[in-house]
């Protein structure tokens, strides 16, 4: 059996788009699935990540397994239809098929709902035994103990800033209304055995480690244990957390000692009312600058994420957000438009109000507006986010945000990634609906 694991990408994030090597790291999903292929199949496995390289149309694989998010779903379906027309068996999984299984089933031989540790190997064995089922159902967040190491050897190392990505925590203890994760995979938080994580990190070459988990402090007891165990490794690590880290000095000290050099933090909004509306009450806007000062004193850089378009946002929100980023010295501001993913609470709310105005899921990439905002027009919202990107990444504001007194040791990283996002900001507006929805590079095979 020959298997091709593919991850299509939206126009912005494709290998020929705006997210170049310096802005993305090696994904875990496909590498892990490759490691879970049953040995008795004696399969030849290849991975094609479209953020890093072109997906070949002439692959000789018998089985095509596609991972799909909402923003890439139309492209995934185009690939799936093409490969099926060539007689290949197509499996499809990921967030979007888990949210919209019936839709996905129109383009795949089998849809894998939830996480795929158990369902993917089972589907492959069923293919071998000619008993493939149309749907496979995962069990919540799944078990992440005692599993094989992801097959990073199948990735193109030169296309990523690092291959050193590792999963430790699955799930999140928050229920943000806009988040697709709990709707697709459930709300259970599970942790991987600390020994497993440490052993995988010991296998990495180089100093850096990236945890792409959605919330590293969802289980604070586990976080203390894990990062205490990391102290002797003398690594530099980067991960995702919430603003709650600012209220846990013990854990923050452990972060510092274990080599934390950067955190992605979801600040979400400069409006406190918005935090309540999206179930992110842990965020306290008046504490943002204090939090940044505290993290910088620990030598930790911050990618601060903000989402525009909430009902409390007026046209001044863009300037207010950029001002906060500068005053609080947020190292890497990142902006998005709050997006109602299908089957989420947020989507159902806007649908009931008749405010969903875009049905093309290619536009659900969190950088385009797909609903009618409350206090501005769609045009205002999209112009505002484009302005915010350009303004915050102007040379003047890059240097105004640089906190040399506290993050001197990682100044080179600061400048490298800021330059990367500056390029992203400058090219942002060329990705309109026509570009985002263009999948003409994938042939349409007409039935005879």
XYZ file of C-alpha atoms in Angstrom, residues 39-339:
301
model
C 3.418 -2.029 10.349
C 1.700 -5.074 8.867
C 0.668 -2.972 5.861
C 4.319 -2.546 4.818
C 3.191 0.818 3.500
C 5.215 3.432 1.689
C 4.234 6.772 3.209
C 4.828 10.302 1.948
C 3.795 13.672 3.392
C 2.889 16.772 1.385
C 2.341 19.962 3.388
C 1.206 22.719 1.039
C 2.537 25.443 3.333
C 5.967 24.087 2.436
C 5.685 22.557 -1.040
C 3.405 21.823 -3.966
C 1.086 18.829 -3.667
C 1.856 16.584 -6.657
C -1.040 15.683 -8.901
C 0.783 12.647 -10.284
C 1.373 10.803 -7.006
C 1.333 7.027 -7.328
C -0.253 6.603 -3.874
C -3.213 4.242 -3.569
C -4.601 6.038 -0.519
C -4.863 9.813 -0.127
C -5.447 11.014 3.447
C -6.385 14.709 3.664
C -6.437 16.881 6.783
C -8.859 19.773 6.464
C -9.786 22.977 8.280
C -12.709 25.207 7.333
C -10.612 27.752 5.442
C -9.092 25.030 3.240
C -12.194 22.863 2.850
C -13.079 23.883 -0.710
C -9.491 23.222 -1.790
C -9.436 19.911 0.072
C -12.642 18.876 -1.674
C -11.159 19.801 -5.063
C -8.098 17.631 -4.369
C -10.315 14.822 -3.060
C -12.561 14.864 -6.140
C -9.542 14.872 -8.434
C -7.802 11.951 -6.736
C -11.015 9.926 -6.507
C -11.543 10.424 -10.237
C -8.193 8.659 -10.699
C -9.444 5.660 -8.731
C -7.621 6.444 -5.503
C -9.189 5.918 -2.073
C -9.609 9.205 -0.202
C -9.806 9.560 3.584
C -10.631 12.936 5.061
C -10.317 14.199 8.636
C -9.569 17.264 10.691
C -11.584 20.095 12.211
C -13.898 20.840 9.288
C -14.943 17.255 8.457
C -15.571 16.755 12.177
C -17.863 19.795 12.145
C -19.459 19.033 8.760
C -19.247 15.246 8.226
C -22.114 14.942 5.742
C -20.654 17.658 3.551
C -17.211 16.043 3.667
C -18.656 12.616 2.844
C -19.677 13.915 -0.578
C -15.985 14.144 -1.463
C -14.346 11.264 0.414
C -14.599 7.509 0.606
C -14.453 7.773 4.387
C -14.666 10.636 6.875
C -12.753 10.432 10.155
C -14.439 12.469 12.881
C -12.509 13.723 15.895
C -8.884 12.852 16.455
C -7.339 10.100 14.394
C -5.028 8.043 16.604
C -7.421 5.080 16.529
C -9.617 5.786 13.530
C -6.834 6.323 10.987
C -5.086 2.971 11.524
C -8.496 1.242 11.588
C -9.532 2.843 8.293
C -6.276 1.725 6.675
C -6.789 -1.841 7.834
C -10.357 -1.752 6.546
C -9.090 -0.606 3.155
C -6.765 -3.595 3.074
C -9.629 -5.909 4.015
C -12.105 -4.297 1.581
C -14.510 -3.243 4.321
C -14.034 0.519 4.502
C -16.877 2.303 6.315
C -18.173 5.780 5.350
C -17.621 7.270 8.833
C -15.197 6.609 11.683
C -15.777 8.210 15.074
C -12.971 9.212 17.427
C -13.326 9.139 21.206
C -13.126 12.687 22.536
C -9.604 14.022 22.933
C -8.065 10.592 22.575
C -5.174 8.988 24.450
C -1.732 10.483 23.848
C 0.326 8.177 26.085
C 2.864 5.628 24.853
C 2.596 6.545 21.223
C 5.350 6.415 18.583
C 7.398 9.478 17.729
C 6.018 11.502 14.790
C 7.721 10.747 11.458
C 9.441 14.132 11.101
C 11.884 12.434 8.731
C 9.132 12.572 6.088
C 8.956 16.388 6.218
C 11.079 18.755 4.144
C 13.383 20.057 6.870
C 14.610 23.005 4.803
C 11.075 24.404 4.504
C 10.519 25.050 8.223
C 12.126 27.267 10.814
C 12.362 24.141 12.998
C 11.248 20.505 13.155
C 11.284 20.537 16.959
C 7.553 20.535 17.679
C 6.057 18.406 20.444
C 2.575 17.838 21.894
C 2.110 17.758 25.672
C -1.437 18.968 26.415
C -4.534 18.279 24.358
C -7.658 20.361 24.835
C -8.424 23.575 26.701
C -10.284 24.499 29.892
C -11.917 27.532 28.252
C -15.064 27.528 26.111
C -14.568 30.531 23.832
C -17.684 30.920 21.687
C -15.715 31.422 18.462
C -13.360 28.464 18.908
C -13.890 25.458 16.630
C -11.732 23.121 18.723
C -14.271 22.102 21.410
C -17.052 21.784 18.828
C -14.905 19.412 16.768
C -12.963 17.513 19.425
C -14.765 18.022 22.743
C -13.805 19.892 25.897
C -11.818 17.248 27.714
C -8.251 18.176 28.677
C -5.757 15.326 28.689
C -2.028 15.368 29.263
C 0.760 13.261 27.884
C 3.055 11.533 30.382
C 5.891 13.880 31.295
C 8.465 11.160 30.672
C 7.159 10.695 27.109
C 7.432 14.411 26.380
C 10.914 14.730 27.883
C 12.196 11.703 25.961
C 10.877 13.123 22.696
C 12.505 16.488 23.393
C 15.801 14.726 24.106
C 15.648 13.322 20.564
C 15.587 16.827 19.048
C 18.622 18.384 17.439
C 19.211 22.010 18.327
C 18.235 24.182 21.262
C 14.691 25.247 20.376
C 11.409 23.469 21.242
C 7.903 24.509 20.173
C 4.701 23.387 21.895
C 1.762 24.059 19.499
C -0.797 22.930 22.129
C -3.728 25.337 22.417
C -3.234 26.008 26.149
C -0.179 24.763 28.017
C -1.594 25.801 31.401
C -4.993 24.134 31.040
C -3.733 21.822 33.817
C -1.427 23.895 36.020
C -0.289 20.954 38.157
C 0.832 19.137 35.022
C 2.518 22.277 33.676
C 4.576 22.619 36.863
C 5.684 19.009 36.613
C 6.520 19.150 32.907
C 8.502 22.368 32.907
C 10.331 21.511 36.118
C 11.476 18.358 34.314
C 12.643 20.492 31.395
C 15.021 22.625 33.473
C 18.025 20.255 33.168
C 17.601 20.067 29.372
C 18.670 23.717 28.962
C 16.389 24.281 25.974
C 14.720 27.419 24.642
C 11.017 26.780 24.305
C 7.979 28.559 22.875
C 4.298 27.782 23.431
C 0.709 28.953 23.825
C -0.960 30.047 27.030
C -3.570 32.462 28.364
C -3.186 35.690 30.310
C -3.754 33.594 33.445
C -0.008 32.926 33.484
C 0.392 36.439 34.881
C -1.429 35.416 38.069
C 0.710 32.358 38.792
C 4.161 33.574 39.845
C 5.318 30.091 40.869
C 4.600 28.668 37.422
C 6.025 31.729 35.676
C 9.297 31.296 37.582
C 9.404 27.663 36.462
C 8.772 28.808 32.886
C 11.774 31.108 33.114
C 14.061 28.469 34.640
C 13.005 25.866 32.059
C 13.985 28.113 29.150
C 10.725 29.751 28.057
C 11.620 32.439 25.522
C 8.263 33.112 23.900
C 4.542 32.726 24.475
C 1.527 33.181 22.220
C -1.182 34.854 24.289
C -4.778 35.410 23.187
C -5.506 38.964 24.313
C -8.502 38.924 21.933
C -9.724 42.507 22.390
C -9.122 45.919 23.959
C -12.784 45.879 25.070
C -13.462 44.190 28.392
C -17.102 43.695 27.379
C -15.960 41.530 24.481
C -14.048 39.216 26.822
C -17.266 38.409 28.653
C -19.222 37.961 25.436
C -16.780 35.365 24.072
C -16.390 33.532 27.420
C -12.799 34.738 27.892
C -13.276 36.408 31.263
C -9.745 35.392 32.267
C -8.555 38.345 30.153
C -8.394 41.663 32.008
C -7.599 44.439 29.579
C -6.375 46.870 32.232
C -3.676 44.343 33.205
C -2.205 43.802 29.729
C 0.697 46.230 30.100
C 1.538 44.899 33.565
C 1.514 41.350 32.173
C 3.858 42.324 29.345
C 6.258 43.980 31.794
C 6.241 40.869 33.957
C 6.904 38.526 31.028
C 9.653 40.741 29.659
C 11.369 40.792 33.065
C 11.496 37.008 32.756
C 13.057 37.299 29.299
C 9.890 36.050 27.561
C 8.714 37.489 24.254
C 5.001 37.564 23.442
C 2.983 37.067 20.289
C -0.217 38.850 21.232
C -3.332 37.868 19.286
C -6.311 40.185 18.785
C -9.590 39.511 16.969
C -11.565 42.364 15.421
C -15.286 42.416 14.636
C -17.001 41.714 17.952
C -20.284 43.500 18.556
C -18.591 45.932 20.947
C -16.097 47.062 18.284
C -16.489 50.458 16.629
C -14.252 52.016 13.986
C -11.817 53.283 16.622
C -10.936 49.736 17.735
C -8.088 49.412 15.231
C -6.238 52.516 16.401
C -6.883 51.673 20.063
C -5.488 48.186 19.569
C -2.353 49.371 17.790
C -1.804 51.984 20.512
C -2.043 49.287 23.174
C 0.419 47.079 21.298
C 2.922 49.921 21.228
C 2.440 51.090 24.826
C 2.487 47.564 26.241
C 5.423 46.675 23.946
C 3.802 43.541 22.581
C 6.626 41.938 20.640
C 4.631 40.295 17.860
C 1.066 41.554 17.478
C -1.140 39.344 15.348
C -4.569 40.386 14.117
C -7.541 38.409 12.870
C -11.246 38.877 12.279
C -13.452 36.929 14.662
C -14.879 34.152 12.500
